[in-house]
Amino acid sequence: MYTESSLETQLKEAVQLSGAIWAAMADRVGGEWLLRAAYHLSKSAQTELMNLLARPSLDAWLCGSLSGGNVRSTSLPTNSRLGTERCYSFPVSGGSQTLLVGADDLPSEAQRLWKLTASLFNGNSVGDQRPFLPDLESSLAFDLPLAVEKILTAFVQSVACQGAWLALRRGESLDIQAEWNDPKAKGVSLLIDSNPILRRVNRTLSRVSIQRGQPNWDNLPFGALKPGTKMWICLPLVVGQRMIGVIAMWRQKEFEAGELGQLQELALRAASSIEVVVTFSETTTHLRRLGMLNDFVLTVSSAQNLDQIARRVFGLLFRAFNTELISLYLRSSDGRILRDYHMLEGKLAVISVSLAGHLVQPYLKNGLTVRVSDSIAEEYKSVHPNARSALIVPMKYRGSVIGILVVENPRPEAFSQYDEHLMMVISSHLAGLIEYSRLREEAEGRARSLSLIHEVIPQVISQTNKAAVAQITADLLAQYFKYELATILLLDSEGEYSIQGMGGTQARLVKENLGGENFILEDGVTGRVARTGESMLVNDTSTNDQYRPVKGWDAGSEICVAIKDGDSILGIIDVESRNPNGFTHNDLIALESLAGILASVITSANQYQWLQETIRQLKITEKELVTRMEAQRSAENRLIQAAKLAAVGEMAAGIAHELNNPLTTVTGFSELLLEDATPDSEHREEMEMILREARRASDVVRRLLDFSRHGEPVRTSADLNEIVKDVIALSRHLITTGGVQLTVSLMQDLPWVSIDRNQMKQVLLNLIHNALQAMLEGGRLEIRTGVDKRESREWVTMSVQDSGHGIPPEDRDRIFEPFFTTKGDRGGTGLGLSVTYGIVTDHGGTIEVLSEINQGSTFTVWLPL
């Protein structure tokens, strides 16, 4: 027996004598090639050689070299680390080994040297002396795959062939456990009754040989047959009267009688060895599964949460059944959600899905254990793709089904009745552990939820601003649950959703990336919740087609719940985590509870804001009413003033007629007497005084008559600026002699108004006369014209402003009354402003006065356009 060092020494000597570049000893074990020894090959070069040997084409080339016992060579890829153009194969007879030699060209003398070297490694050939019964002191009996690989190698080395496989019986199927030059065959399961050739071998327990062109050639169960293949044989492995497996072989030519006899003898001897190995394997499996129960007690029972329980259970089941097609389904406490634990790419994945319409819903309902031998024949809808057999075991706690444990296998009839009983025992213990852990997690989650709710209520219950309520809640959600993003959107009066609160470490980034875009997308998770009002829990956004990421932020999991008041949707709460499976069903329940509280607070805030808006509208209405009442009172005052003026006018007209005739007589006789009197008459001064006072009295009477006379005014469109200029020309002498500084500001292109020119001159003369009377010591007088807007109407204004002593506040409401005067002994009649008021109102206008003591007064006439 050669050691690794002796192999390398032999390879070194052979390389130096033959002129080769490198050499290696390769051994085919379990369908793969392994390097037993190598000379002049670096680690990277050995890795590249191993990758080349793993190629199906090169594997078939080497298998052909071994089965035929022929020297072969093939070209190597250019620029490879092997450093040679060709690789030569020198098979070692009596085994599954070959010498690989690298050289650009190997002469015939060198090839004979390498053949001699390969013969030195030749062990015992397969014959009468080859022990097919495994050495129970070695590990072969405990390694079923290696044992069947060795047995198949013995068949192939005994009789050259293109390819071969060995299948062991399991129930009513044959599982291919080893292959030779047919890599795709390993792991394939063949149903005996579905193939006529296998049925015949099972029934007759004898060899079947089929040549190309015969009727059953198209029914060959499996084999990578090449166009040149002409012969296919199937040898049963029989113990007593029971077939425990078959060996299939094929090649380009017919098997000779001696070869068939040799193969038949090998099959008889190999069957007992395989029976021992299978028995050891099944016993080992049984002991391993018993050990699994012990591991279950020790490891699973000590798990702290549901995820740990599921992860440990999956590990135990994988070791027991050698399959990753395992799923655990737990029903939520409200019966709506199904929590799905399964393996995904070697990692435990957890998602929450709706129970309605799920594949396991019937098994949860009937609570029966189901063992599926062949999913195709039994029309079983598998949980995992490509599953052919399954065990579905309900988990019951106190008579209620709380979940389902599903173990599937890609091979048919992968599970026995013993496996079914084992799973029932496991599920029974598992149900209690899961229920206890779930109750504990729910209690912890509800305690955390209550803490959040107790924190939220005091801070939002007194708030009347919805935005403040939303922001406080979003911040507390991010703080308590460590969410990266918590968003609260509320519905406005126009039926549009807007972000009212956003918290979490990603809040600023999301706000910046959103810009003016809408957070709610109709075809996304938020859109569905906003539309239907149904909560959604997405544990893995990468597998959910409704998730829509925000620009610059990709969540791993998401919860979205609606804020509802009865059937009305007020808004939504959306929380997101960077990690998949970041939420539990307890988180969903907590958010739904919080949404109920927010609905009450937001409804109260809406009612408060509606009340505030009503109060604001009432205040506006009150102001409008006050304004209208003041306007009405002003109008009534003007009517009263007009009525007073009308009454005074009628009275003045009667008094004027009564006084006018005597005054005319006095004036006439006074003028006659003055004409007759000499300049030095002693009564001339008295007569002149009589005439002067009579004329003054006549002037008062004339004013009374003007005040009382309501003749038809002669109104025409006139330029108010021209009237101002005419009146100033008449009054300039009085203004100048009174020491008054005059300022005139007339608006250019002043619109014309319909007025009586003479009456309007009288108005302006009266106002200027009153202003001069208020400035006996001199002062400033300013006359302005312009256009102003009041009550949606345009007016032409004319104002007279003086810097006199002003009008006392108690007199301002009476200045337009007839005979009211503040001039005292300066001779005022109290009719000037009354006449002015009458003229202006008769024109449909108004006159206003602003006055401050010792600051002056401003009279403004408003005439409508």
Short mmCIF file of C-alpha atoms in Angstrom, two decimals, residues 523-734:
data_model
loop_
_atom_site.label_atom_id
_atom_site.label_comp_id
_atom_site.label_asym_id
_atom_site.label_seq_id
_atom_site.Cartn_x
_atom_site.Cartn_y
_atom_site.Cartn_z
CA ASP A 523 -50.72 50.31 -6.58
CA GLY A 524 -48.55 50.07 -3.45
CA VAL A 525 -49.08 48.91 0.12
CA THR A 526 -50.10 52.36 1.36
CA GLY A 527 -52.52 52.80 -1.53
CA ARG A 528 -54.24 49.49 -0.82
CA VAL A 529 -54.63 50.24 2.90
CA ALA A 530 -55.87 53.78 2.19
CA ARG A 531 -58.38 52.35 -0.29
CA THR A 532 -59.65 49.29 1.61
CA GLY A 533 -58.93 50.13 5.25
CA GLU A 534 -57.41 46.64 5.76
CA SER A 535 -54.10 46.35 7.62
CA MET A 536 -51.05 44.88 5.84
CA LEU A 537 -47.91 43.27 7.28
CA VAL A 538 -45.08 42.74 4.78
CA ASN A 539 -42.19 40.80 6.30
CA ASP A 540 -40.02 40.77 3.18
CA THR A 541 -40.53 43.56 0.67
CA SER A 542 -38.33 41.82 -1.91
CA THR A 543 -40.95 39.08 -2.28
CA ASN A 544 -44.03 41.36 -2.20
CA ASP A 545 -45.12 42.79 -5.55
CA GLN A 546 -47.15 45.56 -3.89
CA TYR A 547 -44.20 47.22 -2.12
CA ARG A 548 -43.05 50.46 -3.74
CA PRO A 549 -39.79 51.94 -2.38
CA VAL A 550 -39.28 55.64 -1.74
CA LYS A 551 -36.45 57.14 -3.78
CA GLY A 552 -33.23 56.71 -1.82
CA TRP A 553 -34.73 54.35 0.80
CA ASP A 554 -35.43 50.62 0.50
CA ALA A 555 -37.25 49.00 3.40
CA GLY A 556 -36.92 45.32 4.24
CA SER A 557 -40.31 45.03 5.96
CA GLU A 558 -43.38 47.22 6.40
CA ILE A 559 -46.61 47.53 8.42
CA CYS A 560 -49.46 49.77 7.29
CA VAL A 561 -52.74 50.21 9.21
CA ALA A 562 -55.72 52.49 8.66
CA ILE A 563 -56.94 55.12 11.14
CA LYS A 564 -60.71 54.60 11.04
CA ASP A 565 -63.71 56.17 12.72
CA GLY A 566 -66.39 53.56 12.07
CA ASP A 567 -66.35 52.97 8.32
CA SER A 568 -64.67 56.32 7.59
CA ILE A 569 -60.93 56.29 6.93
CA LEU A 570 -59.23 59.31 8.53
CA GLY A 571 -55.64 58.41 7.63
CA ILE A 572 -52.98 55.69 7.78
CA ILE A 573 -49.96 54.75 9.91
CA ASP A 574 -47.02 53.34 7.94
CA VAL A 575 -43.87 52.03 9.66
CA GLU A 576 -40.86 50.55 7.87
CA SER A 577 -37.70 48.71 8.91
CA ARG A 578 -34.48 48.25 7.00
CA ASN A 579 -34.32 44.55 7.87
CA PRO A 580 -36.64 41.84 6.51
CA ASN A 581 -38.88 40.20 9.12
CA GLY A 582 -38.53 43.27 11.29
CA PHE A 583 -42.08 43.07 12.65
CA THR A 584 -44.23 40.57 14.49
CA HIS A 585 -47.94 40.04 14.66
CA ASN A 586 -47.84 41.79 18.05
CA ASP A 587 -46.51 44.91 16.34
CA LEU A 588 -49.49 44.81 14.00
CA ILE A 589 -51.91 44.51 16.93
CA ALA A 590 -50.15 47.39 18.73
CA LEU A 591 -50.42 49.68 15.72
CA GLU A 592 -54.09 48.81 15.23
CA SER A 593 -54.74 49.68 18.90
CA LEU A 594 -52.85 52.95 18.52
CA ALA A 595 -54.78 53.72 15.34
CA GLY A 596 -58.05 53.39 17.30
CA ILE A 597 -56.86 55.92 19.89
CA LEU A 598 -55.64 58.31 17.20
CA ALA A 599 -59.01 58.06 15.47
CA SER A 600 -60.74 59.35 18.62
CA VAL A 601 -58.19 62.14 19.14
CA ILE A 602 -58.27 63.21 15.48
CA THR A 603 -62.07 63.16 15.44
CA SER A 604 -62.10 65.42 18.51
CA ALA A 605 -59.50 67.67 16.88
CA ASN A 606 -61.62 67.84 13.73
CA GLN A 607 -64.67 68.81 15.77
CA TYR A 608 -62.66 71.42 17.70
CA GLN A 609 -61.28 72.89 14.48
CA TRP A 610 -64.78 72.91 12.99
CA LEU A 611 -66.01 74.73 16.11
CA GLN A 612 -63.15 77.22 15.84
CA GLU A 613 -63.96 77.82 12.20
CA THR A 614 -67.63 78.34 13.12
CA ILE A 615 -66.62 80.85 15.81
CA ARG A 616 -64.40 82.65 13.31
CA GLN A 617 -67.23 82.84 10.80
CA LEU A 618 -69.57 84.13 13.52
CA LYS A 619 -67.05 86.84 14.43
CA ILE A 620 -66.76 87.87 10.79
CA THR A 621 -70.55 87.94 10.57
CA GLU A 622 -70.69 90.00 13.76
CA LYS A 623 -68.26 92.53 12.33
CA GLU A 624 -70.27 92.73 9.13
CA LEU A 625 -73.47 93.26 11.15
CA VAL A 626 -71.81 95.99 13.24
CA THR A 627 -70.56 97.67 10.08
CA ARG A 628 -73.99 97.47 8.50
CA MET A 629 -75.65 98.74 11.68
CA GLU A 630 -73.23 101.67 11.82
CA ALA A 631 -73.88 102.37 8.15
CA GLN A 632 -77.61 102.16 8.81
CA ARG A 633 -77.28 104.42 11.86
CA SER A 634 -75.26 106.90 9.79
CA ALA A 635 -77.89 106.78 7.08
CA GLU A 636 -80.62 107.30 9.67
CA ASN A 637 -78.68 110.25 11.13
CA ARG A 638 -78.40 111.74 7.67
CA LEU A 639 -82.10 111.22 7.16
CA ILE A 640 -82.79 112.87 10.50
CA GLN A 641 -80.41 115.70 9.58
CA ALA A 642 -82.12 116.05 6.23
CA ALA A 643 -85.50 116.10 7.97
CA LYS A 644 -84.25 118.80 10.35
CA LEU A 645 -82.96 120.82 7.46
CA ALA A 646 -86.22 120.41 5.64
CA ALA A 647 -88.15 121.61 8.71
CA VAL A 648 -85.79 124.53 9.26
CA GLY A 649 -86.01 125.36 5.60
CA GLU A 650 -89.76 125.60 5.71
CA MET A 651 -89.57 127.71 8.85
CA ALA A 652 -86.82 129.88 7.38
CA ALA A 653 -88.83 130.49 4.24
CA GLY A 654 -91.76 131.81 6.30
CA ILE A 655 -89.50 134.00 8.45
CA ALA A 656 -87.63 135.29 5.40
CA HIS A 657 -90.87 136.38 3.68
CA GLU A 658 -92.05 138.08 6.86
CA LEU A 659 -88.75 139.95 7.32
CA ASN A 660 -87.93 140.69 3.72
CA ASN A 661 -90.62 143.41 3.20
CA PRO A 662 -89.78 145.48 6.32
CA LEU A 663 -86.10 145.20 5.57
CA THR A 664 -86.69 146.37 2.00
CA THR A 665 -88.59 149.40 3.34
CA VAL A 666 -85.89 150.22 5.89
CA THR A 667 -83.15 149.82 3.29
CA GLY A 668 -84.97 151.97 0.74
CA PHE A 669 -85.80 154.86 3.09
CA SER A 670 -82.28 154.70 4.57
CA GLU A 671 -80.79 155.11 1.11
CA LEU A 672 -83.16 158.07 0.36
CA LEU A 673 -82.32 159.78 3.62
CA LEU A 674 -78.62 159.36 3.00
CA GLU A 675 -78.99 160.86 -0.46
CA ASP A 676 -80.67 163.93 1.00
CA ALA A 677 -78.36 164.27 3.99
CA THR A 678 -75.25 166.42 3.69
CA PRO A 679 -71.90 164.87 4.35
CA ASP A 680 -71.61 166.78 7.58
CA SER A 681 -75.07 165.93 8.81
CA GLU A 682 -75.07 165.03 12.45
CA HIS A 683 -77.28 161.92 11.80
CA ARG A 684 -75.42 160.69 8.74
CA GLU A 685 -73.34 158.18 10.74
CA GLU A 686 -76.39 156.72 12.40
CA MET A 687 -78.17 156.48 9.01
CA GLU A 688 -75.21 154.67 7.46
CA MET A 689 -75.22 152.22 10.38
CA ILE A 690 -78.95 151.62 9.85
CA LEU A 691 -78.38 150.97 6.15
CA ARG A 692 -75.43 148.66 6.83
CA GLU A 693 -77.29 146.57 9.39
CA ALA A 694 -80.39 146.43 7.20
CA ARG A 695 -78.32 145.14 4.34
CA ARG A 696 -76.73 142.56 6.64
CA ALA A 697 -80.14 141.46 7.77
CA SER A 698 -81.20 141.22 4.11
CA ASP A 699 -78.18 139.06 3.44
CA VAL A 700 -79.21 136.73 6.26
CA VAL A 701 -82.70 136.59 4.86
CA ARG A 702 -81.31 135.82 1.42
CA ARG A 703 -79.29 132.98 2.90
CA LEU A 704 -82.39 131.66 4.60
CA LEU A 705 -84.22 131.77 1.32
CA ASP A 706 -81.34 130.00 -0.44
CA PHE A 707 -81.36 127.36 2.28
CA SER A 708 -85.08 126.78 2.02
CA ARG A 709 -85.34 127.07 -1.74
CA HIS A 710 -85.38 123.65 -3.50
CA GLY A 711 -85.30 124.63 -7.07
CA GLU A 712 -84.20 122.25 -9.81
CA PRO A 713 -80.39 122.32 -9.97
CA VAL A 714 -78.71 122.75 -13.30
CA ARG A 715 -76.32 119.81 -13.42
CA THR A 716 -73.76 119.19 -16.11
CA SER A 717 -70.57 117.14 -16.38
CA ALA A 718 -67.93 119.44 -15.04
CA ASP A 719 -64.29 119.43 -14.08
CA LEU A 720 -64.06 119.86 -10.33
CA ASN A 721 -60.51 121.17 -10.73
CA GLU A 722 -61.84 124.19 -12.71
CA ILE A 723 -64.38 124.94 -9.99
CA VAL A 724 -61.55 124.87 -7.41
CA LYS A 725 -59.47 127.23 -9.53
CA ASP A 726 -62.41 129.70 -9.95
CA VAL A 727 -63.16 129.74 -6.23
CA ILE A 728 -59.48 130.24 -5.34
CA ALA A 729 -59.33 133.19 -7.72
CA LEU A 730 -62.30 134.79 -5.90
CA SER A 731 -60.88 134.04 -2.44
CA ARG A 732 -57.17 134.67 -3.02
CA HIS A 733 -57.35 138.25 -1.67
CA LEU A 734 -58.94 137.10 1.62
#
